[in-house]
XYZ file of C-alpha atoms in Angstrom:
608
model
C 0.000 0.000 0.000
C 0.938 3.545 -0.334
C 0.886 6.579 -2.562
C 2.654 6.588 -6.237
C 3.802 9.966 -7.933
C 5.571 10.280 -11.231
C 6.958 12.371 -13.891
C 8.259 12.444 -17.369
C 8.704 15.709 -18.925
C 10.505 16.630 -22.191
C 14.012 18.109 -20.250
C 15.330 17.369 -17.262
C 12.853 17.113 -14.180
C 12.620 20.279 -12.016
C 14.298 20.144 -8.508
C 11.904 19.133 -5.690
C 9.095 18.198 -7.980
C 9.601 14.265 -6.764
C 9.948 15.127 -3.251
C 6.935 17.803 -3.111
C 4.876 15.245 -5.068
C 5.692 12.509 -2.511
C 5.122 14.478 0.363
C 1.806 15.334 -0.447
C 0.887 11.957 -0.373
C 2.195 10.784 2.948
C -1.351 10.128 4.097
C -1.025 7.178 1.851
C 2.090 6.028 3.968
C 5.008 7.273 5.566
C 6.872 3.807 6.119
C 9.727 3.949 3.688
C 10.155 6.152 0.574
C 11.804 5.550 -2.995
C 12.214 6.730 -6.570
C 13.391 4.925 -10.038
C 14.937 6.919 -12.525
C 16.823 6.429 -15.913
C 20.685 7.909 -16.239
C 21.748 9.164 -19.044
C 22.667 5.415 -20.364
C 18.570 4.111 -19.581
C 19.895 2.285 -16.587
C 17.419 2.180 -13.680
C 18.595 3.849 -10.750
C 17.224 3.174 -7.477
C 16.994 5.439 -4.388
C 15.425 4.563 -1.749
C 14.834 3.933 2.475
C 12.598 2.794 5.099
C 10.816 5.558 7.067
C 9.074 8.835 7.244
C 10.076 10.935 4.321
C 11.174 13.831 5.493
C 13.408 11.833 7.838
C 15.195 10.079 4.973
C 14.715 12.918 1.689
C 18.158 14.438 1.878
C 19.850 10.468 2.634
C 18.578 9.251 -0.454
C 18.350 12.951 -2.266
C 14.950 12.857 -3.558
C 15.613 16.091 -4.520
C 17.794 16.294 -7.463
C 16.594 13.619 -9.840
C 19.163 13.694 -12.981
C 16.432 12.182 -15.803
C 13.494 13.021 -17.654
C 11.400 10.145 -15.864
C 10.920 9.078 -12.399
C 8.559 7.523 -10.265
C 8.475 7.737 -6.964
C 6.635 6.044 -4.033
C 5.657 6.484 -0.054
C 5.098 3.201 1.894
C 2.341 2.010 4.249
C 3.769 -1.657 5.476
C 1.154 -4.138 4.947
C 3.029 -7.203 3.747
C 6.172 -6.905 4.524
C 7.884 -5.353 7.525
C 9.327 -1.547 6.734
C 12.460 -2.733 6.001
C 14.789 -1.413 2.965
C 13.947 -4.451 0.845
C 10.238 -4.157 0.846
C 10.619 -0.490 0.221
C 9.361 0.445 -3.095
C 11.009 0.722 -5.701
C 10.777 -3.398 -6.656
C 12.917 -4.885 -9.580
C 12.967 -8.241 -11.090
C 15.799 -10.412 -11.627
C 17.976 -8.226 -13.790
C 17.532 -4.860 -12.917
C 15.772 -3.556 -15.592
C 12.143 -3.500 -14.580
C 11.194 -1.367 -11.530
C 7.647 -1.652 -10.094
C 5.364 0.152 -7.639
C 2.122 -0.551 -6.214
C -0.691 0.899 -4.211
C -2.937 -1.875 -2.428
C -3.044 -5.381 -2.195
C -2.755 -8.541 -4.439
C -5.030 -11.531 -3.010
C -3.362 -14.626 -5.230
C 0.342 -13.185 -5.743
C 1.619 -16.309 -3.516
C 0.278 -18.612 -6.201
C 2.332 -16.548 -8.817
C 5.394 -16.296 -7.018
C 5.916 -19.861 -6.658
C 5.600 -20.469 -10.159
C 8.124 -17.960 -10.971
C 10.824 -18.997 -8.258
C 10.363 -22.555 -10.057
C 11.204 -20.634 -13.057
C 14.226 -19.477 -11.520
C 13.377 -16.255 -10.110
C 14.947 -15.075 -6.967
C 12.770 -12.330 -4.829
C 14.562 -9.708 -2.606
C 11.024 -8.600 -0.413
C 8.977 -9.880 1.247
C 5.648 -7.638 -0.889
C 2.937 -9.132 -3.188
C 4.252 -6.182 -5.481
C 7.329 -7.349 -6.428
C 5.367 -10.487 -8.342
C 4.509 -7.377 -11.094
C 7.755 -6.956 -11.883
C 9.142 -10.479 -11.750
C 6.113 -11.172 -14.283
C 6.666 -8.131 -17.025
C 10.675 -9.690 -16.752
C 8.689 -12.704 -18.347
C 6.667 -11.267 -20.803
C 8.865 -8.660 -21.887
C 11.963 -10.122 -22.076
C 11.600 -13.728 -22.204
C 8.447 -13.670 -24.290
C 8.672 -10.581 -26.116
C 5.693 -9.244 -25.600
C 4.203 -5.681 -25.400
C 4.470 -4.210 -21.735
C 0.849 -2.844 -21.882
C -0.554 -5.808 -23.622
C 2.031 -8.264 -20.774
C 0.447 -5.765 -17.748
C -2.982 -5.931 -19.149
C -3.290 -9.809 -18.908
C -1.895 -9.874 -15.590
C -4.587 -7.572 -14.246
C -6.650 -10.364 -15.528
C -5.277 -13.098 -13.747
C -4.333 -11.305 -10.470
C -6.908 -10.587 -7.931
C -7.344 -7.879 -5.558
C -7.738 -4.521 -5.254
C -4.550 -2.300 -6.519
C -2.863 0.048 -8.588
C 1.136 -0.485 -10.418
C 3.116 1.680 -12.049
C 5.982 0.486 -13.902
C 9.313 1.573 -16.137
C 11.710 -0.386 -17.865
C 15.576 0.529 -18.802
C 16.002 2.605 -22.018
C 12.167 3.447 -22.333
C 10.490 6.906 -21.112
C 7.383 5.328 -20.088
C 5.235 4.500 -17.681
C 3.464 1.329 -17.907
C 0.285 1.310 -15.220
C -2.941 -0.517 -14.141
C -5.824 0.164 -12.101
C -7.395 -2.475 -10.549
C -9.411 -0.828 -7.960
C -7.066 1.697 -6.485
C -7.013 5.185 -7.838
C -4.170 6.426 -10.707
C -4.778 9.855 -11.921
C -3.067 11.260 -15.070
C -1.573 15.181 -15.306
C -1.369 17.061 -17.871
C 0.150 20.374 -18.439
C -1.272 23.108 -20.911
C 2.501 23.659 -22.161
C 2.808 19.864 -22.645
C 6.601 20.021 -21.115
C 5.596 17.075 -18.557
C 2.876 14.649 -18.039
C 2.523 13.550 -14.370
C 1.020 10.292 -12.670
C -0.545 10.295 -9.227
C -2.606 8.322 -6.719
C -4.834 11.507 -6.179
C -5.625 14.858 -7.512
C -4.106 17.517 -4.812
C -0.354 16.002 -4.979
C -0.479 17.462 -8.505
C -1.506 20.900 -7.290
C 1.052 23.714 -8.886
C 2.316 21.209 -11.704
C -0.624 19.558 -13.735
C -3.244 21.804 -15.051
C -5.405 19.057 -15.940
C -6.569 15.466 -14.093
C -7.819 12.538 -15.619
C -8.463 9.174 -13.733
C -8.449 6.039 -15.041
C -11.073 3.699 -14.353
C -10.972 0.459 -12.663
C -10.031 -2.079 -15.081
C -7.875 0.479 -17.565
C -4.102 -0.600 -17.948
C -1.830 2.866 -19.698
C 1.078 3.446 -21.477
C 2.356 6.937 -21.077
C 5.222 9.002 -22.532
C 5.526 12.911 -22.984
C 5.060 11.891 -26.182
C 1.642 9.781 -26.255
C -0.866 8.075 -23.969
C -2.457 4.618 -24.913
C -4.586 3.563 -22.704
C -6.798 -0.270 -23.219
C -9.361 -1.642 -21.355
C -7.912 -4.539 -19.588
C -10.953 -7.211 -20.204
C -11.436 -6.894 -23.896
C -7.609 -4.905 -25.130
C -9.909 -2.816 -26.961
C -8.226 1.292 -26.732
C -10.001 4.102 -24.870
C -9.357 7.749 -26.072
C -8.757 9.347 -22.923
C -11.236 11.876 -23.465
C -13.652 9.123 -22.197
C -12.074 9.899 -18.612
C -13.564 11.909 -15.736
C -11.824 15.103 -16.403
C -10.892 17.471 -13.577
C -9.295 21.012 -13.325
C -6.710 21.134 -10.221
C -7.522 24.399 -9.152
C -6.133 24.781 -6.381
C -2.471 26.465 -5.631
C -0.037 24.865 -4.254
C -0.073 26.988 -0.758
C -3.301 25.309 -0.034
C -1.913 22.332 0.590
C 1.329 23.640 2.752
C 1.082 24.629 6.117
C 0.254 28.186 5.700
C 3.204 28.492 9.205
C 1.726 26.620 11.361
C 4.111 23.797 13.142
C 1.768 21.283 12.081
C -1.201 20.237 10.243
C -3.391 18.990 12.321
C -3.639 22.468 14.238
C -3.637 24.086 10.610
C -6.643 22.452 9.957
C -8.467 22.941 12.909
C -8.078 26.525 12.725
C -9.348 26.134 8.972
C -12.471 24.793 10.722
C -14.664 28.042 10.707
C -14.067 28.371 6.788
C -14.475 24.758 6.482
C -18.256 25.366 7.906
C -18.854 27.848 5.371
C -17.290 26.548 2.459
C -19.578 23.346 3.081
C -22.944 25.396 3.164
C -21.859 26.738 -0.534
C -20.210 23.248 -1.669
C -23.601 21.333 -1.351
C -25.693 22.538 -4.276
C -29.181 22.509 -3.625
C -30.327 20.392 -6.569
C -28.415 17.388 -5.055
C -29.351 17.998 -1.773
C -32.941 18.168 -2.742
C -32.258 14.612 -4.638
C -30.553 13.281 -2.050
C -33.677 14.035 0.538
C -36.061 13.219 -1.859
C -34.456 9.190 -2.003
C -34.097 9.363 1.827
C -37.486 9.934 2.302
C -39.166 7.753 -0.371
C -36.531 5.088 1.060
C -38.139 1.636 2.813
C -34.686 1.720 5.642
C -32.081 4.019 5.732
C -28.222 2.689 6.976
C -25.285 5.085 7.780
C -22.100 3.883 7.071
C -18.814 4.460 7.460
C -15.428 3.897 9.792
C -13.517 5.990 12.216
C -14.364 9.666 12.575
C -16.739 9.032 9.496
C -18.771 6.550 11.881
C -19.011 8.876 14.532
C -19.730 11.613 12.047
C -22.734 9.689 11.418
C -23.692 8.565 14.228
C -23.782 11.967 15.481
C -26.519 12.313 11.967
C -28.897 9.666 13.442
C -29.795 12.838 16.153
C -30.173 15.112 13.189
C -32.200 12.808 11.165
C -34.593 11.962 14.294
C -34.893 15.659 15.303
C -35.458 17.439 11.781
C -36.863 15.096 9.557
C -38.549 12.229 12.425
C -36.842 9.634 10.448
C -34.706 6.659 12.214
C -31.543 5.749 10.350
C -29.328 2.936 11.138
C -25.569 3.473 11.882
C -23.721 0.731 11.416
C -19.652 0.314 11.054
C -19.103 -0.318 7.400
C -16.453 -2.791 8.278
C -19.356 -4.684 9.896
C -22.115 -3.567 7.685
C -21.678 -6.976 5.342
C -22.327 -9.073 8.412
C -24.994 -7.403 10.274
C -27.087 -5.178 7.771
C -26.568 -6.567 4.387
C -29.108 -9.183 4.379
C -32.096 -6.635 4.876
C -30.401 -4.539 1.847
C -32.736 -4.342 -1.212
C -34.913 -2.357 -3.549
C -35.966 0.562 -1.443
C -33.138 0.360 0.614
C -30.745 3.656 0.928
C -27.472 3.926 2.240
C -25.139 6.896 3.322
C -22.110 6.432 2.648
C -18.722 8.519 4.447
C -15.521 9.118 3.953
C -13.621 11.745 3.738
C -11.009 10.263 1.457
C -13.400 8.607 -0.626
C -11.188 5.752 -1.014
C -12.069 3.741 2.281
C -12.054 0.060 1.587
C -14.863 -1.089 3.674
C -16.857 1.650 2.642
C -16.141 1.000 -0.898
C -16.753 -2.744 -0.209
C -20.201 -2.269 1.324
C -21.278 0.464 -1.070
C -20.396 -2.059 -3.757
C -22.182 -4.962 -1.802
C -25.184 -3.334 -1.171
C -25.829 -2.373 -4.460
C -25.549 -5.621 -5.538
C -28.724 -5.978 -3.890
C -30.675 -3.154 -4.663
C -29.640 0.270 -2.716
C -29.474 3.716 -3.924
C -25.985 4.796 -2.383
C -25.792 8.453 -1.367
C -22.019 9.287 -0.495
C -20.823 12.162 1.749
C -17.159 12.819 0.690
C -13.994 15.401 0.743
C -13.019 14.394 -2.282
C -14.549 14.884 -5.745
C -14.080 12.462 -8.152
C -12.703 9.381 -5.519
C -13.915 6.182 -5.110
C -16.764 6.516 -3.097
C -18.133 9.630 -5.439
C -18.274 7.468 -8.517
C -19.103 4.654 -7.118
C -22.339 6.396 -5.645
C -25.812 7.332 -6.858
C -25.435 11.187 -5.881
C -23.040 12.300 -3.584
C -22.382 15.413 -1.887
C -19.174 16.836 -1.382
C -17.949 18.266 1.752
C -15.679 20.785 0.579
C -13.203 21.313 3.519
C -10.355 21.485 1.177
C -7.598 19.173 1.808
C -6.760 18.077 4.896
C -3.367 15.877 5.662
C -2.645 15.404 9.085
C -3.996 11.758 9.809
C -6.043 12.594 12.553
C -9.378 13.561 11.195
C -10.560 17.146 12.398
C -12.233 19.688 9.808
C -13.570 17.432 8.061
C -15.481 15.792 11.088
C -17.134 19.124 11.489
C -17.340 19.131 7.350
C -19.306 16.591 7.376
C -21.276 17.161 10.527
C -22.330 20.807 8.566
C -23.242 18.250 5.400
C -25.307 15.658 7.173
C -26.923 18.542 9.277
C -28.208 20.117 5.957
C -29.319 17.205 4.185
C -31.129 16.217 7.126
C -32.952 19.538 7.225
C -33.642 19.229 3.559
C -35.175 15.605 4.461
C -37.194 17.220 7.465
C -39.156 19.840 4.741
C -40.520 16.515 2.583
C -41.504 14.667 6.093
C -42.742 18.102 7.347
C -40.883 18.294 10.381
C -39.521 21.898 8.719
C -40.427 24.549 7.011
C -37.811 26.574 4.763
C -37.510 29.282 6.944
C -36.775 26.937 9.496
C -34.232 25.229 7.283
C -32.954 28.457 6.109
C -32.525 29.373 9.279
C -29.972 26.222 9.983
C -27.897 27.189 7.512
C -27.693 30.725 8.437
C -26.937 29.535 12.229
C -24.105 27.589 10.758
C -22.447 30.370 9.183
C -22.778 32.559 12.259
C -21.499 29.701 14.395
C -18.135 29.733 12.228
C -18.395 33.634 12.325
C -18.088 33.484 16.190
C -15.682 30.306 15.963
C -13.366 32.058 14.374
C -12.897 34.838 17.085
C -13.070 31.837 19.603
C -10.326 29.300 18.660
C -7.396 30.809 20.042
C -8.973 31.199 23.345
C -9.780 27.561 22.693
C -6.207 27.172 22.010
C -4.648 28.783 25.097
C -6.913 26.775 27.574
C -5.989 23.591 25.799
C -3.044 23.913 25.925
C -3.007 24.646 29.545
C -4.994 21.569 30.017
C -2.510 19.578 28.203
C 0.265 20.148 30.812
C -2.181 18.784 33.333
C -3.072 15.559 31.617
C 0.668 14.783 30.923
C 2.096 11.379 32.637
C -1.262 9.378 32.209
C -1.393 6.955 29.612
C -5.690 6.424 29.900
C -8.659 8.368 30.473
C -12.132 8.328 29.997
C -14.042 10.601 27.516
C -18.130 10.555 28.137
C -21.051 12.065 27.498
C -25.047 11.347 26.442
C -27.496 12.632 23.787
C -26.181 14.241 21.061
C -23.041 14.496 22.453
C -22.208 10.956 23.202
C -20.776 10.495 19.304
C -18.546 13.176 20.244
C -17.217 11.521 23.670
C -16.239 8.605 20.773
C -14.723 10.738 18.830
C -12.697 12.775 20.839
C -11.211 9.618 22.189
C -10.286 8.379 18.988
C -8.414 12.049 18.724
C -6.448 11.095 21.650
C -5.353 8.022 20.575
C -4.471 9.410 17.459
C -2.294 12.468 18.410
C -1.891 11.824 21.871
C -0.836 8.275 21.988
C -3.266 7.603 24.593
C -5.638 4.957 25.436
C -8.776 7.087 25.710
C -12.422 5.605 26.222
C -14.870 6.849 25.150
C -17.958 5.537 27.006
C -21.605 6.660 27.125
C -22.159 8.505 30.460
C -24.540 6.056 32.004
C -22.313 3.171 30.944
C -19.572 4.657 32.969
C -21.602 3.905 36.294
C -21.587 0.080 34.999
C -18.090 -1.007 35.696
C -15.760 1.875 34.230
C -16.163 4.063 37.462
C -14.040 1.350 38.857
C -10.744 2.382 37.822
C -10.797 6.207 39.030
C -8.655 7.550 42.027
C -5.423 9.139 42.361
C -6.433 12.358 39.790
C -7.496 9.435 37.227
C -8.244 11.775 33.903
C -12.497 12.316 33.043
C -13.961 14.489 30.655
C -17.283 14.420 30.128
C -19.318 16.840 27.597
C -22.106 18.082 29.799
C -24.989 17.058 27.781
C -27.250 19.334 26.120
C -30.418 17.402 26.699
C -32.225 18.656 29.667
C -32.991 15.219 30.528
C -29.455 14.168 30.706
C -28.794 16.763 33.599
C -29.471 14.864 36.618
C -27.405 12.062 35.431
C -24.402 14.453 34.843
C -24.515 15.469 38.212
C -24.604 12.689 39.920
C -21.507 10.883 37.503
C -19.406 14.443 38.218
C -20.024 13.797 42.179
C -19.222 10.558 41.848
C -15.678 11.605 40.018
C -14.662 14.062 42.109
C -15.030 11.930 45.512
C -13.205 9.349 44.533
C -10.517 11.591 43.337
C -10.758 12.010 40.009
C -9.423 15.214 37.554
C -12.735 15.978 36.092
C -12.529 18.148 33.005
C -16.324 19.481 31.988
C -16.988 20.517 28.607
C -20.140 23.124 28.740
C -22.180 25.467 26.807
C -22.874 27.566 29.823
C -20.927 28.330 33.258
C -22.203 25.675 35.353
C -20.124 22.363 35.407
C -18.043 20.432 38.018
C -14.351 20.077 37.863
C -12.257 22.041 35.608
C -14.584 23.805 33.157
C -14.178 24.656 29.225
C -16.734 26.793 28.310
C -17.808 26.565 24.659
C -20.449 29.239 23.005
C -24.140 28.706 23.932
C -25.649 27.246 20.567
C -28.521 25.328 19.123
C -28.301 21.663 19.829
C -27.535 20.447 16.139
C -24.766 22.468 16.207
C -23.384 21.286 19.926
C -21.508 18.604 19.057
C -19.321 20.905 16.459
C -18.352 23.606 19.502
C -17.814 20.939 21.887
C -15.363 18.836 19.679
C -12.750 21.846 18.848
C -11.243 22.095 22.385
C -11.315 18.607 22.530
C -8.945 18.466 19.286
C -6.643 21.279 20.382
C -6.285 18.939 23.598
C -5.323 16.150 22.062
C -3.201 18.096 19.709
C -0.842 19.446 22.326
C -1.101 16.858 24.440
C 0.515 14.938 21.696
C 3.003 17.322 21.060
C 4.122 18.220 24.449
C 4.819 14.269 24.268
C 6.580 14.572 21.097
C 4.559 12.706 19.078
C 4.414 12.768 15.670
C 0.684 14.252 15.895
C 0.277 14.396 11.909
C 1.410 11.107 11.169
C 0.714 9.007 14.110
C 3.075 5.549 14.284
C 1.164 2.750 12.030
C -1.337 5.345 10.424
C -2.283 6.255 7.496
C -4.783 9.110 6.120
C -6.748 6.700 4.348
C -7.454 3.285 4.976
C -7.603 2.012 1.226
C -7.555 -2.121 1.216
């Protein structure tokens, strides 16, 4: 698994263009990073190094590259330890054939043996490395063509993946899709045609983006592109791709100063908010709602901060539109829901990435059997996007530290809308009332934005105080309880801590056992009058038995050490109360010296 980025332009490539390319795709993987290049002879030359790739750049000089063609990669370790040998860049026997891959190849074990009968001798320990060992037998055994030779092995080998390929003394790349993402780049002043996993690595080089479809193997060289369906060999023109503009500069994806990411982005929350109220066009919003509420049952799916995203929807959908939806992990979805999937059924997807791979598995399942697929996405034009009926895109812009934080709220602003939208076809709403939603949103990020660095200062005075512990319990009820999961999924992320996130009436059955001796408890003081009484009486609880209680509030009364967050309507609750809870996490983890952007055996997007 990881993220592949190449180049082949008519001179030499620009300084930095590898390395920049490569960097913006660390949420792919940061275990090892390489490039292949051609000298001035054709020879392959490898560079390459296990871990994080700004650790290793200047080692292995991904800087300079001395060719007209490269291709670079950044590692996740799934097969294979991160070890120098299963660092991509793969060859085959001679030398002359260097491979890289994005996913995973189910049968490559089969293959393998049959070529190390054959005489071939493997130097990882990857199912990637079977690509190249293979186009050494086609190509230069059999003489075949090296689209044609990668073509029919994207027949025979199963999975879900991407490869890129060159060979000595040719300027080409050689490339399949086979269910993971390869975009091509092109420039207006044709000098260099680019390949990527995704569309904002190639922001401030490619003008243009065009991805291949699952299925489509490619042959490109400054000088042409030939690209063949895979099944049949028959060519596609590659004006029959999904064209996209990359619009974006290439400061958008930097950190704009900040130290890291992750605190970039949560201050990019407030315009996150409102760029989402624009990005959702009301035509497919209005679709969307209409499906929902013609639809027999409703699931929500999704994984991580995309589950709790929706999970924290099933409030919305019950309190504007008095419809019950059913939130369900997508990595669990085939076992538990699937079997009540069919005509009539709807499901909303998430995922941010778009590229997810038990999303994409259970969007593909279930409409196997029937279901209209609405996605909720960050990312035009991924997976998820195309492989759904309508989708609606988030529009928080990209985000790369690993742990998930505008686009939580992104999404929370998305699923907030369409449930509105739903609530005026059940009646629940009227449009001034749904008009008026929107309009609190934008206020809320108004008033955000004046808010987060007094946010910032008390978190980071909390921080000092949670330092030395190594668990704590994160809890809340009502609409707030998603929120208790996620922010403890924040500090596991960036602070490297076991967190728990427990439901606050759970925490009386068994977890209340473990605190004395300043044990660590935040609880979101729920916004549900109901709630109240139980609050109190887990907060008294806390505090005699010596806990450090840490209240999260929307007005002044709370026990322990208080955070007080802007008094707001209730949909919007769980979006105030989660930004101090980031900015805890985020210099908790960095007081620690944790890597808080690109947390030890994590990567952006979970993709196989």
């Amino acid at each position: 698994m990881g993220g592949i980025f190449g180049v082949v332009c008519k001179e030499k490539i620009r300084r930095g263009v590898v390395f920049e390319g490569l960097r913006r795709l660390l949420y792919r993987g940061y275990d090892g990073v390489g490039v292949a290049f051609l000298d001035d002879e054709g020879n392959i030359v490898i560079r390459k190094k296990p871990g994080h790739l700004e650790k290793v750049a200047n080692e292995v000089d991904l800087f300079n590259i001395p060719s007209r063609i490269a291709l670079g990669h950044t590692r996740y370790a799934s097969r294979g330890w991160p070890t120098v040998e299963n660092t991509h860049p793969l060859t085959d026997c001679t030398g002359k054939i260097a491979v890289v891959g994005d996913g995973l190849i189910e049968n490559y074990e089969a293959y393998k043996e049959k070529l190390v009968r054959k005489g071939h001798s493997f130097s990882s320990r990857t199912d990637t490395e079977v690509y190249a060992h293979l186009l050494e037998e086609s190509v230069f055994r059999e003489k075949k063509d090296p689209l044609e030779a990668i073509a029919r092995y994207m027949r025979e080998l199963r999975g879900m993946y991407a490869v890129a390929a060159i060979i000595a003394g040719k300027e080409v790349f050689y490339v399949a899709h086979n269910g993971q993402p390869l975009i091509i780049g092109l420039t207006h002043n044709n000098e260099c045609i680019y390949l990527s996993s995704d569309i904002p690595s190639l922001y401030g080089y490619a003008d243009e983006a065009y991805i291949l479809e699952e299925g489509m193997a490619a042959e490109i060289s400054i000088d042409n592109i030939r690209i063949i369906n895979a099944e049949n060999m028959e060519p596609i023109s590659i004006e029959r791709l999904i064209k996209k503009r990359v619009k974006y500069q290439v400061e958008l994806v930097g950190k704009a100063g900040y130290p890291h990411y992750m605190l970039k982005e949560i201050y990019e929350i407030p315009d996150s908010m409102i760029k989402t109220t624009y990005s959702l066009m009301e035509k497919y919003l209005r679709l969307a709602a209409m499906i929902i509420y013609g639809a027999k049952n409703v699931y929500v799916i999704g994984n991580g901060t995309s589950l709790h995203a929706g999970m924290v929807s099933s409030y919305y959908f019950t309190d504007l539109a008095n419809i019950n939806v059913n939130v369900v992990s997508a990595a669990e979805f085939p076992y538990y829901a699937l079997k009540n999937v069919s005509t009539g059924t709807v499901i909303i997807a998430i995922s941010q990435s778009g590229e997810t791979s038990d999303v994409i598995k259970s969007v593909k399942l279930a409409k196997q059997y029937g279901a209209v697929i609405i996605g909720v996405t960050n990312v035009v034009g991924s997976r998820l996007s195309l492989e759904s009926n309508v989708y609606l895109p988030i529009g928080a812009g990209p985000e790369l530290a690993v742990p998930a934080t505008k686009t939580f709220v992104s999404s929370l602003v998305a699923l907030a809308l369409l449930a509105g939208y739903t609530g005026l076809y059940t009646g629940k709403l009227s449009q001034t009332e749904y008009v008026g939603i929107t309009e609190k949103i934008r206020e809320t990020a108004k008033e955000l934005r004046k808010d987060l660095q007094v946010y910032d200062n008390i978190a980071e005075k909390i921080s000092e105080k949670l330092l030395g512990w190594k668990n704590m319990y994160v809890s809340s009820s009502g609409i707030n309880y998603p929120v208790a999961l996620e922010a403890s999924l924040k500090f596991k992320e960036a602070s490297i801590i076991h967190a728990e996130g427990v439901q606050l009436g759970e925490l009386r059955h068994g977890p209340l056992v473990l605190i004395r001796d300043k044990y660590p408890v935040i609880i979101i003081k729920p916004v549900e009058e109901e709630a109240l009484p139980l609050y109190n009486k887990v907060a008294e609880y806390v505090l005699s038995k010596n806990g450090f209680l840490i209240t999260i509030t929307h007005d002044d009364i709370g026990y322990g050490e208080v955070v007080k967050v802007k008094p707001t309507h209730k949909i919007l609750s769980p979006i105030t109360t989660i930004i101090p809870l980031q900015l805890i996490a985020y210099h908790l983890g960095v007081k620690q010296g944790y890597p808080v952007d690109t947390p030890p055996g994590l990567a952006k997007a979970i993709t196989t």
